[in-house]
Structure formats: C-alpha cells, structure tokens
Tab-separated table of C-alpha atoms in Angstrom:
chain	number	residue	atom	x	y	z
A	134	UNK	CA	90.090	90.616	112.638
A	135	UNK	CA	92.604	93.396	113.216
A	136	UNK	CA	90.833	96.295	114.749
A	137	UNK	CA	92.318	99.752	115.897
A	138	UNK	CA	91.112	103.298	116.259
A	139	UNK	CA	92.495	105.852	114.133
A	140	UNK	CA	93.429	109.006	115.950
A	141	UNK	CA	93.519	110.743	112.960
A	142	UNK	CA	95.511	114.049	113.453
A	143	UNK	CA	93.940	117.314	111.966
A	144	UNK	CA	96.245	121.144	112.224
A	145	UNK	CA	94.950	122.960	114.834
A	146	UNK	CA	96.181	125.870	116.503
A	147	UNK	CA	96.215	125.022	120.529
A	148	UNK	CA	95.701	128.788	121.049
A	149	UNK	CA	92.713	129.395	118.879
A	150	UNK	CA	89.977	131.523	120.472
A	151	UNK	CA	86.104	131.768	118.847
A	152	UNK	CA	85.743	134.318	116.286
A	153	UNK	CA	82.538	136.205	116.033
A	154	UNK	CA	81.442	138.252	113.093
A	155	UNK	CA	79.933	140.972	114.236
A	156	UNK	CA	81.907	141.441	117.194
A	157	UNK	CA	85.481	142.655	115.620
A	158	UNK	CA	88.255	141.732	118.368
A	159	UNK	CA	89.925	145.229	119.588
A	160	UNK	CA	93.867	145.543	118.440
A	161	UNK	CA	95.130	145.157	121.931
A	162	UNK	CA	93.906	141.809	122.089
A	163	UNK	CA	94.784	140.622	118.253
A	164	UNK	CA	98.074	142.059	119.418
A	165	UNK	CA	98.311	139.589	122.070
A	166	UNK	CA	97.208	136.766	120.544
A	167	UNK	CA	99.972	137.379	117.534
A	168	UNK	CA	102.672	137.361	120.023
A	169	UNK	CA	101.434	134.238	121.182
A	170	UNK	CA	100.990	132.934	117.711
A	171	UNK	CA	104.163	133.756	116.293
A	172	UNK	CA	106.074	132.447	120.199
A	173	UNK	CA	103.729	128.995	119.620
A	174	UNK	CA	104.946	128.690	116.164
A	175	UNK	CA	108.469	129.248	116.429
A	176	UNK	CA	108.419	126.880	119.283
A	177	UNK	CA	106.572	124.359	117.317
A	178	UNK	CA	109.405	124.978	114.609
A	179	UNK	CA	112.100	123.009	116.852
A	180	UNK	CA	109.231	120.199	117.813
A	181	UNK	CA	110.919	117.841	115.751
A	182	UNK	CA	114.472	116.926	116.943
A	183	UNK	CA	117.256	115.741	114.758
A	184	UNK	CA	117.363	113.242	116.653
A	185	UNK	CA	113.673	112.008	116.317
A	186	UNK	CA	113.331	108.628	113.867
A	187	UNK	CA	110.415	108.996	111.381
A	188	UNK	CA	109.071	107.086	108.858
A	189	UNK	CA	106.900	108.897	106.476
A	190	UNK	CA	104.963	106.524	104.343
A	191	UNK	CA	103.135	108.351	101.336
A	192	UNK	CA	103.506	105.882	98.022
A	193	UNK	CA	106.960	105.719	99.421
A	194	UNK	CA	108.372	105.320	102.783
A	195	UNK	CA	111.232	107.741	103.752
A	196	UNK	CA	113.237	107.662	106.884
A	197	UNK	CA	114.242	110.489	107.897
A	198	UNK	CA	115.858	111.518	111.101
A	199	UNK	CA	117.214	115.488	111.071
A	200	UNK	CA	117.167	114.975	107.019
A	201	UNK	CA	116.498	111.971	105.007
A	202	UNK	CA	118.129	108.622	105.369
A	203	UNK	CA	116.489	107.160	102.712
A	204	UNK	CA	113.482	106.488	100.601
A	205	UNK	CA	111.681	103.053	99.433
A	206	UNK	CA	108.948	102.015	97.082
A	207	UNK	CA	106.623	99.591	99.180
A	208	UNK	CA	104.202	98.843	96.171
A	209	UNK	CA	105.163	95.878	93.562
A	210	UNK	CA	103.227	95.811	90.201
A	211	UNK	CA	101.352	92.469	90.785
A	212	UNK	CA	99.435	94.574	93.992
A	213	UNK	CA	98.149	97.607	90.656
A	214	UNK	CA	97.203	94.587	88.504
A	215	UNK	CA	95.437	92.721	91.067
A	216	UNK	CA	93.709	96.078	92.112
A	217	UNK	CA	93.152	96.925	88.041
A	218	UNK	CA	91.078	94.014	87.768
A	219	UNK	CA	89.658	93.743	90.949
A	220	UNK	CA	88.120	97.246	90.070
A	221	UNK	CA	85.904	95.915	86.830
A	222	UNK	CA	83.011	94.534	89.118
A	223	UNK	CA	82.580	97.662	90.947
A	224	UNK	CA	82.381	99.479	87.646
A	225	UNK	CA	80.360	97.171	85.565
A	226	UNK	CA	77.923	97.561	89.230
A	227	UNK	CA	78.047	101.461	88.936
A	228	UNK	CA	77.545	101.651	85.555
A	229	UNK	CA	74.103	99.031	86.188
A	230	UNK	CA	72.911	100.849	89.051
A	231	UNK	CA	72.784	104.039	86.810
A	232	UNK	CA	71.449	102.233	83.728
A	233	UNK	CA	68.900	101.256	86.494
A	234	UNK	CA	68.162	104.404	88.052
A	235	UNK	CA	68.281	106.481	84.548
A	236	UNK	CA	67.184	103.711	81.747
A	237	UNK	CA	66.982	106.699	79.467
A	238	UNK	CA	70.610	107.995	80.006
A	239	UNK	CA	72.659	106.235	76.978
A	240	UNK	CA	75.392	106.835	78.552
A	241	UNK	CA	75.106	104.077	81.009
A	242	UNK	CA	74.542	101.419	78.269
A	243	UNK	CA	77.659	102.843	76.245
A	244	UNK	CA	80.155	103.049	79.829
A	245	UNK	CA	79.035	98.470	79.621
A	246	UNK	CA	80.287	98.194	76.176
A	247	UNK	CA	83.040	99.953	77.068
A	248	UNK	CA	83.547	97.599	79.761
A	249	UNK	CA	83.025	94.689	77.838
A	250	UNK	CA	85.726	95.466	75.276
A	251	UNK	CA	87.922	96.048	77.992
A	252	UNK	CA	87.192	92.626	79.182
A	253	UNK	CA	88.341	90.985	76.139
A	254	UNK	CA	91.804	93.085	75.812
A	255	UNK	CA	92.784	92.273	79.294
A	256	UNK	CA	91.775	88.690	78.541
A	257	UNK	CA	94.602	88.657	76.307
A	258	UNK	CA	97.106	90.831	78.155
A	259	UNK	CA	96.806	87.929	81.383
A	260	UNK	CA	99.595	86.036	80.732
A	261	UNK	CA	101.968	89.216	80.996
A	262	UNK	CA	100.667	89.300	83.996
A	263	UNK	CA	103.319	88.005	87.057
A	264	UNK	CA	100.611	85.713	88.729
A	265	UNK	CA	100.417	82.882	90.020
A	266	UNK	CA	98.804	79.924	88.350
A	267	UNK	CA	96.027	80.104	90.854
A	268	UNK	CA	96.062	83.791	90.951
A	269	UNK	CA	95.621	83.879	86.658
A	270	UNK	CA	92.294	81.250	87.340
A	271	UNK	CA	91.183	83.696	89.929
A	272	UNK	CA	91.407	86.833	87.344
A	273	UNK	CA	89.982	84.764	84.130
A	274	UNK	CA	86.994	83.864	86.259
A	275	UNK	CA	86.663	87.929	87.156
A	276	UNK	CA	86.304	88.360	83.878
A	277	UNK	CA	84.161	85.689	82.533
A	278	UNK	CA	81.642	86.287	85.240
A	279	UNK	CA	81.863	89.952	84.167
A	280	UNK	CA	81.350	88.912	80.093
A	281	UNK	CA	78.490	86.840	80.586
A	282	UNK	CA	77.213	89.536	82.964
A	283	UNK	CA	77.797	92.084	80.381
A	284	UNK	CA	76.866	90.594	76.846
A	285	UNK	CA	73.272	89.553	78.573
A	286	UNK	CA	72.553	93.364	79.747
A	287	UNK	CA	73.642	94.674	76.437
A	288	UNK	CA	71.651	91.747	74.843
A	289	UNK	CA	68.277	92.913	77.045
A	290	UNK	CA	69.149	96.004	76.948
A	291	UNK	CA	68.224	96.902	80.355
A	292	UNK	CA	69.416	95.358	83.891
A	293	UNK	CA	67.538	94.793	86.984
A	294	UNK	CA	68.669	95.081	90.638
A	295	UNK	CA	68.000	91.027	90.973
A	296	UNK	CA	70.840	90.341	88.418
A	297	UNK	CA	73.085	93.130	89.565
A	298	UNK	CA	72.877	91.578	93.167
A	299	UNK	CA	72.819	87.734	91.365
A	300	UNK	CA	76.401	88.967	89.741
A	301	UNK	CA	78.069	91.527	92.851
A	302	UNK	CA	77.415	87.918	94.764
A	303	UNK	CA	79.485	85.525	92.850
A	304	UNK	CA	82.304	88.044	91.800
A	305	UNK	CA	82.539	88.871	96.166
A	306	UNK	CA	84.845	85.951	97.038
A	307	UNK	CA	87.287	86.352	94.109
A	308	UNK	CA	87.510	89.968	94.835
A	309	UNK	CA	87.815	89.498	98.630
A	310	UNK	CA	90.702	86.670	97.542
A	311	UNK	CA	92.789	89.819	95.274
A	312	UNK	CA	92.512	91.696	98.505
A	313	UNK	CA	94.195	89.387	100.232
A	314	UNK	CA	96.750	88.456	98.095
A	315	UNK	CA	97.360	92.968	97.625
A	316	UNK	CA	97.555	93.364	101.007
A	317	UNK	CA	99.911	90.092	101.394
A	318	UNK	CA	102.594	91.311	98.449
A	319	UNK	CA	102.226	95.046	99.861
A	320	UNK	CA	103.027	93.958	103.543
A	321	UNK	CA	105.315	92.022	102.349
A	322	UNK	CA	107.254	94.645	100.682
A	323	UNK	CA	106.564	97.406	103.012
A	324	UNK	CA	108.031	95.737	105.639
A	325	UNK	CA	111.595	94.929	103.835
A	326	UNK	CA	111.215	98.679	102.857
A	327	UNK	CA	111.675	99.261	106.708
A	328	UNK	CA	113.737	96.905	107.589
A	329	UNK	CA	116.453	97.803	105.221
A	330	UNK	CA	115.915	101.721	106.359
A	331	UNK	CA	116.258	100.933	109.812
A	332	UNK	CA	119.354	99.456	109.514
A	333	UNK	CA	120.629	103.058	109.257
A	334	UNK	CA	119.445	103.439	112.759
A	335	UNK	CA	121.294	103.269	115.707
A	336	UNK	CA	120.798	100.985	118.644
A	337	UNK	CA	117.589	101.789	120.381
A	338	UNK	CA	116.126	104.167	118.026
A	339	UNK	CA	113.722	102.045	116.302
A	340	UNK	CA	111.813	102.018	119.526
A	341	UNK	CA	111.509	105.784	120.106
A	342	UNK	CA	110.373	106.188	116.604
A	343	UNK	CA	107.483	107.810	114.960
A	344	UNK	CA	105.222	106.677	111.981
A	345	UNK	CA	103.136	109.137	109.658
A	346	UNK	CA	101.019	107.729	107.822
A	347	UNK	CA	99.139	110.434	105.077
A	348	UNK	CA	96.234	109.170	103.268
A	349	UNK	CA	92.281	110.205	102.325
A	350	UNK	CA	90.143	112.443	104.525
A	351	UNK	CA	87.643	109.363	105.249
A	352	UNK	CA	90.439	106.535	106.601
A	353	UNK	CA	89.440	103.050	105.430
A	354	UNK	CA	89.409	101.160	109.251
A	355	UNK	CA	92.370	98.748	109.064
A	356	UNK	CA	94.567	101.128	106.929
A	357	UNK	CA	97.222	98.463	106.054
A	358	UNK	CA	100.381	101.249	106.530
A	359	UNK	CA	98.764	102.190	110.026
A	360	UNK	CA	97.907	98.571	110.738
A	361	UNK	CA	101.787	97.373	109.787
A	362	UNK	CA	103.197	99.914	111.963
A	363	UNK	CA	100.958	99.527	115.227
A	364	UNK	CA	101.834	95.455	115.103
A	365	UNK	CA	105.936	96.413	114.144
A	366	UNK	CA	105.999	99.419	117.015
A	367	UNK	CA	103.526	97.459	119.668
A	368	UNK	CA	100.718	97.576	121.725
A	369	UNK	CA	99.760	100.995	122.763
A	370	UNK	CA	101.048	102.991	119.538
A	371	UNK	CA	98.309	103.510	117.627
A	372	UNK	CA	97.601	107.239	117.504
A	373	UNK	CA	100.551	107.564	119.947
A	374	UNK	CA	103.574	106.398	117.916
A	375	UNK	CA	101.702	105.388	114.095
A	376	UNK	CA	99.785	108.826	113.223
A	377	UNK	CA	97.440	108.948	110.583
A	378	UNK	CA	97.317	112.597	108.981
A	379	UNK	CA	94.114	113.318	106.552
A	380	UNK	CA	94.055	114.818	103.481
A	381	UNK	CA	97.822	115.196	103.286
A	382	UNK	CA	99.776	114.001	100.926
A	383	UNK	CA	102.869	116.290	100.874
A	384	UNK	CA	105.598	116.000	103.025
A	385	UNK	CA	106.732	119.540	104.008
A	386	UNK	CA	103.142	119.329	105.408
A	387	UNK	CA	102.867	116.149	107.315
A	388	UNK	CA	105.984	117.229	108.967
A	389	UNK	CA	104.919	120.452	110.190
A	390	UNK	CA	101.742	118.695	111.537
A	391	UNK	CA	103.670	116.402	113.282
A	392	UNK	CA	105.806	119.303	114.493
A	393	UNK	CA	102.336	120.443	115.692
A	394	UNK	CA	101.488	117.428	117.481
A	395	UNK	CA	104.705	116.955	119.697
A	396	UNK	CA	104.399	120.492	120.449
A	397	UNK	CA	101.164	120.408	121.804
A	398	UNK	CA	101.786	117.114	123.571
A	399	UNK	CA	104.774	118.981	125.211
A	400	UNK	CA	102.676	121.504	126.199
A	401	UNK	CA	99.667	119.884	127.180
A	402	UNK	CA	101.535	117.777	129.609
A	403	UNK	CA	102.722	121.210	130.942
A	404	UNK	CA	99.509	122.617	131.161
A	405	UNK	CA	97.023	119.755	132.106
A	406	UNK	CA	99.283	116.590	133.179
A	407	UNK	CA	97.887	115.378	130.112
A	408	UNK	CA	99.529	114.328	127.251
A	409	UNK	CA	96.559	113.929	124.567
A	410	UNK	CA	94.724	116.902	126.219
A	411	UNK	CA	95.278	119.607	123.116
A	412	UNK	CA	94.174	116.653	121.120
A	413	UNK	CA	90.903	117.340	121.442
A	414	UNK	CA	89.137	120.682	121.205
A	415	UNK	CA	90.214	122.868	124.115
A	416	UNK	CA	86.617	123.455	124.425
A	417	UNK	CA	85.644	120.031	124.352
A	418	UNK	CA	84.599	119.440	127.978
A	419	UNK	CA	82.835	122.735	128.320
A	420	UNK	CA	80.739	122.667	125.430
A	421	UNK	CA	79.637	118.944	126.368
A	422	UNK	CA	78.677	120.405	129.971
A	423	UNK	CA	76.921	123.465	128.195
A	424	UNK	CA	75.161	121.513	125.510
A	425	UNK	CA	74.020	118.826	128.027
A	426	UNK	CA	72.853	121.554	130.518
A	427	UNK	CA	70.994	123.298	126.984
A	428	UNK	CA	68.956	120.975	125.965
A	429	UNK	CA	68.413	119.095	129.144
A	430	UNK	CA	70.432	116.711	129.873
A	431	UNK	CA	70.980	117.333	133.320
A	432	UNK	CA	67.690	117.507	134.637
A	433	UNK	CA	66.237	120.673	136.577
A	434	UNK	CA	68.698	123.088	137.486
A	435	UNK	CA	68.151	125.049	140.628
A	436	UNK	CA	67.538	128.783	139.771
A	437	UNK	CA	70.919	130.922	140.505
C-alpha cells in the first residue's frame, strides 16, 4: 500500500511573537512589529512568480501559471453513483447504532424506513446507471443485503450490535470493491485533466511545478489528489512539490498560502540554511528543550 506523510500546510505568520493578556505590548514595539508585518507581507505578495506552474485541484483542477491556463473537471458521474450507494451501509449502521444506543428515540426506527424505501427506488433507477455488468451485480447485492437487513429490524423492531456487526461484515468487500473502482475512474480522469493542461506548458516546466491540493481539516492518509501528484512529480515531493492545504477550499486563499509558504522557504533558507525551518513553529526546538527540562526529562540539573 501507498503510504506518504502529509505535510499539511497551515497560515502562519513567520514573525509572530507570544501574546500575553495582561501584559499589553508598549507602542514602540507594536510599531515595530507592523513594519515588519506589512515589509513580510508585501514581500510574500510577489512569492508567487508568473512564471511558477501550479495546479490547483479543488473539485476542479486549474493550471495556472501568472493567471489561469485552464480549468478541468476530474470527477465522472459513475465515481457520485458508486459513492451514492456505497454510502447506504454506513447509514443504515448509524441509524442502528442509535436505535441501539436510544431504543426509545423514534426517530432512529423512522431514519430505517426511510432507508428502506430508498432501497427500493434506487433498485429501479440501476439500470440508468453507466455500470458495468459486474459493477450493476456489485450494487444490487448492496442493496439486497441492506433490504433483508432492514425489513428484519423494522420487523423486530429493535437491532442488536451482533446483527449490525453480522451485516457491516458482508456489505465490507462490496464497499471496499466501489472504492476501488471510484478511485480507478477518478485517477483515471484526473490524470487526462493534467495531461491535457500541461500541454500548455513549456519545455521543462512540468518539472518545476507545484501542486495544491485543498481539502478537509482531518486529511484522509492516501488522499488520492495528493497521492496522484507525488507518483506524477516523483520521489521526494510530497509536502515539497504536492501541498496539502486544510480547511481551504477557495482559491484566492490557497494561493496566498502558498504565497506564504515559498516566502518563508525563501527566507528560512536565508535565515537558518534550512529550507523547511519556518515550517514548523519557530519555537519548536525551544519549547521541546524547556518542556523536557520542566517536567524532567533531562534528569538533575546542576543548580546555576
């Protein structure tokens, strides 16, 4: 299996200094630290040069290299419906564990009928569906799995943890099958998205580009977008080359954090012959030493 940290890429300010409450800073020094602020920022304003390839995948991937040179969907229809009914199990399993853990709740017992219904109308929708013969099998047996599960709680009345676990068992391997198949179509998609962009490259330029990938503040590990990018740009370019930006979404600001990020790798090579140094907190290494030292870590200390 595939497996690569994420450096997942957070705005930070490389100049920010502690703030404490009661202690309010005196205007000389706030007047400093605005000059510096506003000098940092302006700098971090030309970070980005026009002539610096990036592909910023969001539900789209744009190229865009001093202004856009295009923008591609990545995401055919059969990867939603195989995700559409891939999602049923897990919320015919949420809806049992709260039946479970409130029997008394109604609402639990009304979200499986719900479900149920919704069984039988997709049932009959599957053949609109562009599947494959083997992929349709796959999907009716999803849902028969999920009717018998279904019509025998409703029946009872009641579930039990024994038949939720009996039923998330035999429904894993078809959903772990849709996965694969998603991820297949997707990849598949994705990368003649980029291929076809990158023909508006020039010679050379593919392999000085950048990749931002936005997505959720918890990453998933193996991120398909991050993982397509790391094999297409090489070994070495995860977190370096492929960045994954949290909780962004938009692209004004995934650009300014990547205008961020090659400023402060510009500047922490300056400062530290480091490239990744601002990367990390600035106060990283001393808090480690002063935490360590705190609460003993480093055995006796010899009195000063």
């Amino acid at each position: 299996m595939f497996r690569t940290p994420f450096r997942n890429i957070t705005i930070f300010f490389a100049l920010t200094l502690p703030a404490f409450a009661n202690e309010p800073m005196p205007p000389l020094f706030n007047d400093l630290n605005v000059a510096a602020r506003e000098s940092y920022a302006a700098a971090r304003a030309l970070a980005l040069k026009s002539d610096q390839p990036v592909f910023l995948v969001t539900d789209t991937v744009t190229l865009i290299r001093g202004e856009d040179l295009g923008s591609l969907p990545y995401t055919p229809p059969i990867y939603h419906y195989l995700k559409s009914i891939s999602h049923l199990p897990l919320g015919v399993y949420s809806a049992s564990i709260g039946q479970i853990e409130s029997p008394t709740d109604e609402r639990w017992m009304e979200r499986l009928r719900t479900l149920l219904k919704q069984v039988n109308s997709t049932e009959t929708e599957l053949a609109r569906a562009s599947f494959t013969e083997l992929q349709r099998v796959r999907q009716q047996d999803i849902l028969s799995l999920s009717r018998t599960y279904l019509e025998e709680v409703l029946t009872r009345e009641k579930t039990d943890m024994a038949s939720v676990n009996i039923y998330a068992r035999k429904i894993a391997p078809l959903l772990l099958a849709n996965a694969a198949d998603a991820a297949s179509v997707q990849v598949d998609a994705l990368d003649q998205a980029v291929r076809e962009l990158s023909e508006k490259l020039k010679p050379g330029e593919f392999e000085k580009a950048v990749a931002v990938i936005t997505g959720p503040k918890t990453p998933r590990e193996g991120n398909l977008q991050f993982q397509y990018f790391v094999f297409a740009f090489g070994s070495g370019s995860a977190g370096t080359r492929v960045l994954y930006m949290e909780s962004i979404f938009d692209r004004d600001a995934a650009l300014n954090v990547l205008k961020t990020v090659l400023n402060d790798r510009e500047a922490s090579q300056a400062f530290f012959g480091e490239k990744y140094r601002l990367e990390r907190d600035l106060m990283a290494d001393g808090a480690t030493v002063e935490l360590m030292r705190r609460f003993g870590y480093l055995g006796t200390q010899p009195n000063k």
